Short mmCIF file of N, CA and C and ligand atoms in Angstrom, two decimals:
data_model
loop_
_atom_site.label_atom_id
_atom_site.label_comp_id
_atom_site.label_asym_id
_atom_site.label_seq_id
_atom_site.Cartn_x
_atom_site.Cartn_y
_atom_site.Cartn_z
N UNK L 1 0.84 -1.20 0.00
CA UNK L 1 0.00 0.00 0.00
C UNK L 1 0.88 1.26 0.00
N UNK L 2 0.44 2.24 -0.76
CA UNK L 2 1.24 3.47 -0.89
C UNK L 2 0.61 4.62 -0.11
N UNK L 3 1.45 5.60 0.20
CA UNK L 3 0.98 6.73 1.03
C UNK L 3 -0.19 7.46 0.40
N UNK L 4 -0.19 7.59 -0.95
CA UNK L 4 -1.27 8.33 -1.61
C UNK L 4 -2.63 7.69 -1.37
N UNK L 5 -2.63 6.38 -1.01
CA UNK L 5 -3.90 5.70 -0.79
C UNK L 5 -4.50 6.03 0.58
N UNK L 6 -3.67 6.44 1.51
CA UNK L 6 -4.23 6.71 2.84
C UNK L 6 -4.02 8.15 3.31
N UNK L 7 -3.26 8.93 2.56
CA UNK L 7 -2.98 10.29 3.04
C UNK L 7 -4.25 11.15 3.08
N UNK L 8 -4.27 12.08 4.02
CA UNK L 8 -5.36 13.04 4.11
C UNK L 8 -4.97 14.23 3.23
N UNK L 9 -5.86 14.56 2.27
CA UNK L 9 -5.48 15.60 1.31
C UNK L 9 -5.81 17.00 1.81
N UNK L 10 -6.74 17.07 2.75
CA UNK L 10 -7.12 18.37 3.30
C UNK L 10 -6.15 18.73 4.43
N UNK L 11 -5.00 19.30 4.05
CA UNK L 11 -3.96 19.61 5.03
C UNK L 11 -4.24 20.97 5.65
N UNK L 12 -4.22 21.03 6.98
CA UNK L 12 -4.47 22.30 7.66
C UNK L 12 -3.15 23.07 7.72
N UNK L 13 -3.14 24.24 7.08
CA UNK L 13 -1.90 24.98 6.89
C UNK L 13 -1.91 26.31 7.63
N UNK L 14 -0.72 26.87 7.77
CA UNK L 14 -0.58 28.21 8.34
C UNK L 14 0.68 28.84 7.74
N UNK L 15 0.71 30.16 7.77
CA UNK L 15 1.87 30.86 7.21
C UNK L 15 2.93 31.04 8.30
N UNK L 16 4.22 31.02 7.94
CA UNK L 16 5.28 31.23 8.94
C UNK L 16 5.20 32.61 9.59
N UNK L 17 4.55 33.57 8.92
CA UNK L 17 4.45 34.94 9.44
C UNK L 17 3.24 35.14 10.36
N UNK L 18 2.36 34.14 10.45
CA UNK L 18 1.25 34.25 11.40
C UNK L 18 1.80 34.17 12.82
N UNK L 19 1.03 34.70 13.79
CA UNK L 19 1.50 34.59 15.17
C UNK L 19 1.02 33.30 15.81
N UNK L 20 1.65 32.97 16.94
CA UNK L 20 1.36 31.67 17.55
C UNK L 20 -0.05 31.63 18.17
N UNK L 21 -0.59 32.79 18.54
CA UNK L 21 -1.97 32.84 19.04
C UNK L 21 -2.91 32.39 17.91
N UNK L 22 -2.65 32.85 16.69
CA UNK L 22 -3.44 32.47 15.53
C UNK L 22 -3.31 30.97 15.25
N UNK L 23 -2.10 30.44 15.46
CA UNK L 23 -1.86 29.01 15.25
C UNK L 23 -2.67 28.19 16.25
N UNK L 24 -2.69 28.64 17.50
CA UNK L 24 -3.44 27.93 18.55
C UNK L 24 -4.93 27.92 18.20
N UNK L 25 -5.42 29.07 17.74
CA UNK L 25 -6.83 29.20 17.38
C UNK L 25 -7.18 28.25 16.23
N UNK L 26 -6.28 28.20 15.25
CA UNK L 26 -6.51 27.34 14.08
C UNK L 26 -6.52 25.86 14.48
N UNK L 27 -5.60 25.47 15.35
CA UNK L 27 -5.56 24.06 15.81
C UNK L 27 -6.86 23.72 16.54
N UNK L 28 -7.33 24.66 17.36
CA UNK L 28 -8.55 24.39 18.13
C UNK L 28 -9.76 24.29 17.19
N UNK L 29 -9.87 25.24 16.25
CA UNK L 29 -11.00 25.25 15.30
C UNK L 29 -11.05 23.99 14.45
N UNK L 30 -9.86 23.56 14.00
CA UNK L 30 -9.81 22.40 13.09
C UNK L 30 -9.62 21.09 13.84
N UNK L 31 -9.49 21.17 15.16
CA UNK L 31 -9.31 19.98 16.01
C UNK L 31 -8.13 19.13 15.56
N UNK L 32 -7.00 19.80 15.36
CA UNK L 32 -5.76 19.09 15.00
C UNK L 32 -4.66 19.50 15.97
N UNK L 33 -3.64 18.68 16.07
CA UNK L 33 -2.53 18.98 16.97
C UNK L 33 -1.29 19.41 16.20
N UNK L 34 -1.49 19.69 14.92
CA UNK L 34 -0.34 19.93 14.06
C UNK L 34 -0.75 20.74 12.85
N UNK L 35 0.06 21.74 12.50
CA UNK L 35 -0.20 22.53 11.30
C UNK L 35 1.01 22.42 10.38
N UNK L 36 0.74 22.36 9.09
CA UNK L 36 1.83 22.39 8.13
C UNK L 36 2.06 23.85 7.75
N UNK L 37 3.30 24.29 7.90
CA UNK L 37 3.63 25.69 7.63
C UNK L 37 4.02 25.81 6.16
N UNK L 38 3.28 26.66 5.45
CA UNK L 38 3.53 26.77 4.01
C UNK L 38 3.54 28.24 3.57
N UNK L 39 4.26 28.47 2.48
CA UNK L 39 4.10 29.73 1.74
C UNK L 39 3.58 29.30 0.37
N UNK L 40 2.38 29.71 0.03
CA UNK L 40 1.71 29.15 -1.15
C UNK L 40 1.52 27.67 -0.89
N UNK L 41 1.98 26.84 -1.82
CA UNK L 41 1.88 25.38 -1.63
C UNK L 41 3.19 24.80 -1.10
N UNK L 42 4.22 25.63 -0.99
CA UNK L 42 5.54 25.12 -0.63
C UNK L 42 5.68 24.94 0.87
N UNK L 43 6.10 23.75 1.27
CA UNK L 43 6.22 23.44 2.70
C UNK L 43 7.48 24.08 3.28
N UNK L 44 7.31 24.75 4.43
CA UNK L 44 8.43 25.44 5.08
C UNK L 44 8.76 24.83 6.44
N UNK L 45 7.76 24.18 7.05
CA UNK L 45 8.00 23.62 8.37
C UNK L 45 6.76 22.95 8.89
N UNK L 46 6.83 22.51 10.15
CA UNK L 46 5.68 21.88 10.78
C UNK L 46 5.59 22.43 12.20
N UNK L 47 4.37 22.67 12.66
CA UNK L 47 4.18 23.27 13.99
C UNK L 47 3.19 22.39 14.76
N UNK L 48 3.61 21.92 15.92
CA UNK L 48 2.73 21.05 16.72
C UNK L 48 2.28 21.77 17.98
N UNK L 49 1.29 21.17 18.65
CA UNK L 49 0.80 21.75 19.90
C UNK L 49 1.93 21.86 20.93
N UNK L 50 2.87 20.95 20.85
CA UNK L 50 4.01 21.01 21.77
C UNK L 50 4.86 22.26 21.54
N UNK L 51 5.00 22.66 20.28
CA UNK L 51 5.74 23.89 19.97
C UNK L 51 5.05 25.10 20.59
N UNK L 52 3.71 25.06 20.61
CA UNK L 52 2.96 26.18 21.21
C UNK L 52 3.17 26.23 22.72
N UNK L 53 3.30 25.05 23.33
CA UNK L 53 3.59 25.00 24.77
C UNK L 53 4.95 25.63 25.05
N UNK L 54 5.92 25.36 24.17
CA UNK L 54 7.25 25.97 24.33
C UNK L 54 7.15 27.49 24.28
N UNK L 55 6.32 27.98 23.36
CA UNK L 55 6.14 29.42 23.21
C UNK L 55 5.62 30.02 24.52
N UNK L 56 4.62 29.34 25.11
CA UNK L 56 4.06 29.81 26.38
C UNK L 56 5.07 29.72 27.50
N UNK L 57 5.78 28.58 27.57
CA UNK L 57 6.69 28.37 28.70
C UNK L 57 7.89 29.32 28.62
N UNK L 58 8.18 29.81 27.43
CA UNK L 58 9.27 30.78 27.30
C UNK L 58 8.75 32.21 27.48
N UNK L 59 7.49 32.31 27.89
CA UNK L 59 6.85 33.60 28.20
C UNK L 59 6.88 34.59 27.03
N UNK L 60 6.74 34.05 25.82
CA UNK L 60 6.62 34.93 24.65
C UNK L 60 5.21 35.53 24.61
N UNK L 61 5.07 36.63 23.93
CA UNK L 61 3.74 37.18 23.66
C UNK L 61 3.20 36.49 22.42
N UNK L 62 2.15 35.65 22.57
CA UNK L 62 1.67 34.86 21.43
C UNK L 62 1.06 35.70 20.31
N UNK L 63 0.79 36.99 20.62
CA UNK L 63 0.25 37.87 19.57
C UNK L 63 1.37 38.52 18.76
N UNK L 64 2.61 38.37 19.29
CA UNK L 64 3.75 38.93 18.57
C UNK L 64 4.71 37.87 18.05
N UNK L 65 4.70 36.74 18.74
CA UNK L 65 5.63 35.68 18.35
C UNK L 65 5.15 35.00 17.08
N UNK L 66 6.06 34.81 16.15
CA UNK L 66 5.68 34.22 14.86
C UNK L 66 5.84 32.70 14.85
N UNK L 67 5.02 32.09 14.03
CA UNK L 67 5.07 30.64 13.82
C UNK L 67 6.50 30.20 13.45
N UNK L 68 7.18 31.01 12.64
CA UNK L 68 8.53 30.65 12.18
C UNK L 68 9.53 30.51 13.34
N UNK L 69 9.24 31.14 14.51
CA UNK L 69 10.13 31.01 15.67
C UNK L 69 10.09 29.61 16.27
N UNK L 70 8.99 28.91 16.07
CA UNK L 70 8.80 27.63 16.77
C UNK L 70 8.64 26.43 15.86
N UNK L 71 8.48 26.66 14.57
CA UNK L 71 8.24 25.51 13.68
C UNK L 71 9.50 24.66 13.57
N UNK L 72 9.30 23.38 13.29
CA UNK L 72 10.42 22.48 13.02
C UNK L 72 10.73 22.54 11.54
N UNK L 73 11.99 22.76 11.25
CA UNK L 73 12.43 22.81 9.86
C UNK L 73 13.90 22.39 9.81
N UNK L 74 14.38 21.68 8.84
CA UNK L 74 13.63 21.17 7.70
C UNK L 74 12.68 20.04 8.12
N UNK L 75 11.69 19.80 7.30
CA UNK L 75 10.69 18.79 7.60
C UNK L 75 11.04 17.49 6.89
N UNK L 76 10.82 16.39 7.60
CA UNK L 76 10.98 15.08 6.97
C UNK L 76 9.71 14.81 6.17
N UNK L 77 9.87 14.54 4.88
CA UNK L 77 8.71 14.35 4.00
C UNK L 77 8.88 13.08 3.18
N UNK L 78 7.80 12.63 2.60
CA UNK L 78 7.85 11.48 1.70
C UNK L 78 7.06 11.81 0.44
N UNK L 79 7.29 10.98 -0.59
CA UNK L 79 6.54 11.14 -1.84
C UNK L 79 5.26 10.30 -1.77
N UNK L 80 4.23 10.68 -2.56
CA UNK L 80 2.96 9.94 -2.52
C UNK L 80 3.12 8.46 -2.89
N UNK L 81 4.14 8.14 -3.72
CA UNK L 81 4.33 6.76 -4.17
C UNK L 81 5.09 5.89 -3.18
N UNK L 82 5.50 6.49 -2.04
CA UNK L 82 6.29 5.74 -1.06
C UNK L 82 5.44 4.65 -0.41
N UNK L 83 6.07 3.52 -0.13
CA UNK L 83 5.37 2.41 0.52
C UNK L 83 5.06 2.76 1.97
N UNK L 84 3.88 2.33 2.41
CA UNK L 84 3.43 2.60 3.77
C UNK L 84 4.43 2.09 4.82
N UNK L 85 4.94 0.88 4.62
CA UNK L 85 5.83 0.30 5.61
C UNK L 85 7.13 1.08 5.73
N UNK L 86 7.60 1.61 4.61
CA UNK L 86 8.81 2.45 4.61
C UNK L 86 8.55 3.72 5.44
N UNK L 87 7.36 4.29 5.27
CA UNK L 87 7.00 5.49 6.02
C UNK L 87 6.93 5.20 7.52
N UNK L 88 6.40 4.03 7.86
CA UNK L 88 6.32 3.65 9.28
C UNK L 88 7.73 3.58 9.87
N UNK L 89 8.66 3.01 9.08
CA UNK L 89 10.05 2.89 9.51
C UNK L 89 10.65 4.27 9.79
N UNK L 90 10.43 5.20 8.85
CA UNK L 90 10.96 6.56 8.98
C UNK L 90 10.39 7.23 10.23
N UNK L 91 9.07 7.06 10.43
CA UNK L 91 8.41 7.70 11.57
C UNK L 91 8.95 7.15 12.89
N UNK L 92 9.19 5.85 12.91
CA UNK L 92 9.71 5.22 14.13
C UNK L 92 11.13 5.71 14.40
N UNK L 93 11.97 5.72 13.36
CA UNK L 93 13.36 6.14 13.52
C UNK L 93 13.47 7.58 13.96
N UNK L 94 12.65 8.45 13.35
CA UNK L 94 12.74 9.88 13.65
C UNK L 94 11.84 10.29 14.81
N UNK L 95 11.09 9.33 15.33
CA UNK L 95 10.14 9.60 16.43
C UNK L 95 9.18 10.73 16.08
N UNK L 96 8.56 10.61 14.92
CA UNK L 96 7.56 11.61 14.52
C UNK L 96 6.22 10.91 14.31
N UNK L 97 5.15 11.63 14.54
CA UNK L 97 3.82 11.05 14.44
C UNK L 97 3.11 11.43 13.15
N UNK L 98 3.69 12.40 12.44
CA UNK L 98 3.03 12.84 11.21
C UNK L 98 4.07 13.05 10.12
N UNK L 99 3.67 12.74 8.91
CA UNK L 99 4.59 12.81 7.78
C UNK L 99 3.90 13.53 6.62
N UNK L 100 4.36 14.75 6.31
CA UNK L 100 3.79 15.44 5.15
C UNK L 100 4.19 14.73 3.85
N UNK L 101 3.27 14.72 2.89
CA UNK L 101 3.54 14.09 1.59
C UNK L 101 3.66 15.22 0.57
N UNK L 102 4.78 15.21 -0.15
CA UNK L 102 5.04 16.33 -1.07
C UNK L 102 5.43 15.83 -2.47
N UNK L 103 5.17 16.68 -3.45
CA UNK L 103 5.70 16.50 -4.80
C UNK L 103 6.46 17.77 -5.12
N UNK L 104 7.77 17.63 -5.35
CA UNK L 104 8.64 18.79 -5.64
C UNK L 104 8.49 19.90 -4.60
N UNK L 105 8.45 19.53 -3.33
CA UNK L 105 8.39 20.53 -2.27
C UNK L 105 7.00 21.11 -2.02
N UNK L 106 6.03 20.69 -2.83
CA UNK L 106 4.66 21.21 -2.67
C UNK L 106 3.82 20.19 -1.92
N UNK L 107 3.11 20.68 -0.93
CA UNK L 107 2.33 19.78 -0.08
C UNK L 107 1.12 19.21 -0.83
N UNK L 108 0.95 17.88 -0.76
CA UNK L 108 -0.22 17.25 -1.40
C UNK L 108 -1.05 16.43 -0.40
N UNK L 109 -0.47 16.20 0.80
CA UNK L 109 -1.22 15.43 1.79
C UNK L 109 -0.40 15.24 3.04
N UNK L 110 -0.99 14.55 4.01
CA UNK L 110 -0.26 14.25 5.24
C UNK L 110 -0.75 12.90 5.76
N UNK L 111 0.18 12.11 6.30
CA UNK L 111 -0.24 10.88 6.96
C UNK L 111 0.15 10.96 8.43
N UNK L 112 -0.73 10.46 9.27
CA UNK L 112 -0.44 10.48 10.70
C UNK L 112 -0.34 9.05 11.19
N UNK L 113 0.32 8.89 12.31
CA UNK L 113 0.48 7.57 12.87
C UNK L 113 -0.88 6.93 13.15
N UNK L 114 -1.86 7.75 13.57
CA UNK L 114 -3.19 7.17 13.88
C UNK L 114 -3.89 6.69 12.60
N UNK L 115 -3.69 7.40 11.46
CA UNK L 115 -4.26 6.93 10.19
C UNK L 115 -3.66 5.57 9.82
N UNK L 116 -2.34 5.47 10.00
CA UNK L 116 -1.64 4.24 9.61
C UNK L 116 -2.10 3.08 10.48
N UNK L 117 -2.24 3.32 11.79
CA UNK L 117 -2.64 2.19 12.64
C UNK L 117 -4.07 1.77 12.34
N UNK L 118 -4.93 2.74 11.96
CA UNK L 118 -6.31 2.40 11.59
C UNK L 118 -6.32 1.50 10.34
N UNK L 119 -5.52 1.89 9.32
CA UNK L 119 -5.46 1.11 8.08
C UNK L 119 -4.93 -0.29 8.35
N UNK L 120 -3.89 -0.37 9.20
CA UNK L 120 -3.30 -1.68 9.50
C UNK L 120 -4.31 -2.55 10.24
N UNK L 121 -5.09 -1.93 11.11
CA UNK L 121 -6.11 -2.66 11.85
C UNK L 121 -7.17 -3.20 10.89
N UNK L 122 -7.60 -2.34 9.94
CA UNK L 122 -8.62 -2.75 8.96
C UNK L 122 -8.10 -3.89 8.08
N UNK L 123 -6.81 -3.78 7.70
CA UNK L 123 -6.22 -4.83 6.86
C UNK L 123 -6.17 -6.15 7.62
N UNK L 124 -5.82 -6.07 8.90
CA UNK L 124 -5.76 -7.28 9.71
C UNK L 124 -7.15 -7.90 9.80
N UNK L 125 -8.16 -7.05 9.98
CA UNK L 125 -9.54 -7.55 10.06
C UNK L 125 -9.97 -8.20 8.76
N UNK L 126 -9.61 -7.56 7.61
CA UNK L 126 -10.04 -8.12 6.33
C UNK L 126 -9.28 -9.42 6.08
N UNK L 127 -8.03 -9.49 6.54
CA UNK L 127 -7.28 -10.74 6.42
C UNK L 127 -8.03 -11.85 7.18
N UNK L 128 -8.46 -11.54 8.40
CA UNK L 128 -9.11 -12.56 9.22
C UNK L 128 -10.46 -12.96 8.64
N UNK L 129 -11.23 -11.99 8.09
CA UNK L 129 -12.53 -12.38 7.55
C UNK L 129 -12.35 -13.23 6.29
N UNK L 130 -11.29 -12.94 5.49
CA UNK L 130 -11.00 -13.78 4.33
C UNK L 130 -10.63 -15.19 4.79
N UNK L 131 -9.79 -15.22 5.83
CA UNK L 131 -9.34 -16.50 6.38
C UNK L 131 -10.53 -17.32 6.86
N UNK L 132 -11.47 -16.66 7.55
CA UNK L 132 -12.64 -17.35 8.08
C UNK L 132 -13.49 -17.88 6.94
N UNK L 133 -13.69 -17.08 5.85
CA UNK L 133 -14.54 -17.58 4.77
C UNK L 133 -13.86 -18.72 4.02
N UNK L 134 -12.52 -18.68 3.90
CA UNK L 134 -11.82 -19.79 3.24
C UNK L 134 -11.97 -21.07 4.06
N UNK L 135 -11.78 -20.96 5.37
CA UNK L 135 -11.83 -22.16 6.20
C UNK L 135 -13.26 -22.70 6.28
N UNK L 136 -14.27 -21.78 6.28
CA UNK L 136 -15.64 -22.30 6.35
C UNK L 136 -16.04 -22.93 5.02
N UNK L 137 -15.49 -22.40 3.92
CA UNK L 137 -15.73 -23.00 2.61
C UNK L 137 -15.11 -24.40 2.57
N UNK L 138 -13.89 -24.50 3.05
CA UNK L 138 -13.19 -25.79 3.08
C UNK L 138 -13.97 -26.77 3.94
N UNK L 139 -14.50 -26.28 5.04
CA UNK L 139 -15.28 -27.12 5.95
C UNK L 139 -16.56 -27.61 5.27
N UNK L 140 -17.24 -26.69 4.54
CA UNK L 140 -18.48 -27.04 3.85
C UNK L 140 -18.20 -28.09 2.78
N UNK L 141 -17.07 -27.90 2.07
CA UNK L 141 -16.71 -28.87 1.03
C UNK L 141 -16.39 -30.23 1.63
N UNK L 142 -15.72 -30.17 2.75
CA UNK L 142 -15.36 -31.42 3.42
C UNK L 142 -16.63 -32.15 3.86
N UNK L 143 -17.62 -31.38 4.35
CA UNK L 143 -18.89 -31.96 4.78
C UNK L 143 -19.60 -32.60 3.58
N UNK L 144 -19.55 -31.84 2.47
CA UNK L 144 -20.21 -32.28 1.25
C UNK L 144 -19.60 -33.59 0.74
N UNK L 145 -18.27 -33.68 0.87
CA UNK L 145 -17.56 -34.84 0.33
C UNK L 145 -17.51 -36.00 1.31
N UNK L 146 -18.05 -35.77 2.48
CA UNK L 146 -17.95 -36.81 3.51
C UNK L 146 -18.63 -38.10 3.04
N UNK L 147 -17.96 -39.12 3.25
CA UNK L 147 -18.51 -40.41 2.86
C UNK L 147 -19.55 -40.86 3.89
N UNK L 148 -20.80 -41.18 3.47
CA UNK L 148 -21.81 -41.58 4.43
C UNK L 148 -21.47 -42.91 5.12
N UNK L 149 -20.65 -43.72 4.45
CA UNK L 149 -20.30 -45.00 5.06
C UNK L 149 -19.31 -44.84 6.20
N UNK L 150 -18.56 -43.76 6.09
CA UNK L 150 -17.54 -43.60 7.11
C UNK L 150 -17.58 -42.17 7.67
N UNK L 151 -18.64 -41.78 8.41
CA UNK L 151 -18.77 -40.40 8.90
C UNK L 151 -17.63 -39.98 9.82
N UNK L 152 -16.96 -40.92 10.39
CA UNK L 152 -15.88 -40.58 11.33
C UNK L 152 -14.65 -40.03 10.61
N UNK L 153 -14.65 -40.15 9.26
CA UNK L 153 -13.46 -39.68 8.54
C UNK L 153 -13.34 -38.15 8.53
N UNK L 154 -14.47 -37.51 8.84
CA UNK L 154 -14.39 -36.06 8.88
C UNK L 154 -14.48 -35.53 10.31
N UNK L 155 -13.58 -34.63 10.65
CA UNK L 155 -13.63 -33.99 11.97
C UNK L 155 -13.75 -32.50 11.78
ZN1 LIG Y 1 7.03 32.10 20.94
#
């Protein structure tokens, strides 16, 4: 499975020149813990709720402090054609929960660790339901083929 199949295309963005109070408001409104910092479509950084906590704990004025002061840059990104498992590896190694997906530096989507675990869970479930239907089919066939003279041959 490739990232383009599970990425969220509606990326919540903010400009590096916005202030951190605006970033907090945007995270709350959109119910996300992370904003992708862009100029136009070009990705410049990533800003998480934790970065906003740093801003507060450093006693900055959130109406004057800019997103660019706290964003993480450069950003680790992947291409839409990248394999899901490769992305999981990168996220584990870099200890990141979200991975922006870009084409030539332009943002096209984002994948989060929670999206990936949901997909993996669904795949595991579909694997098991396929497994169950195969085994019940095999069982039905075995019943059908059971010899009436020797019913003990089937268990
Ligand atoms: Zn600040």
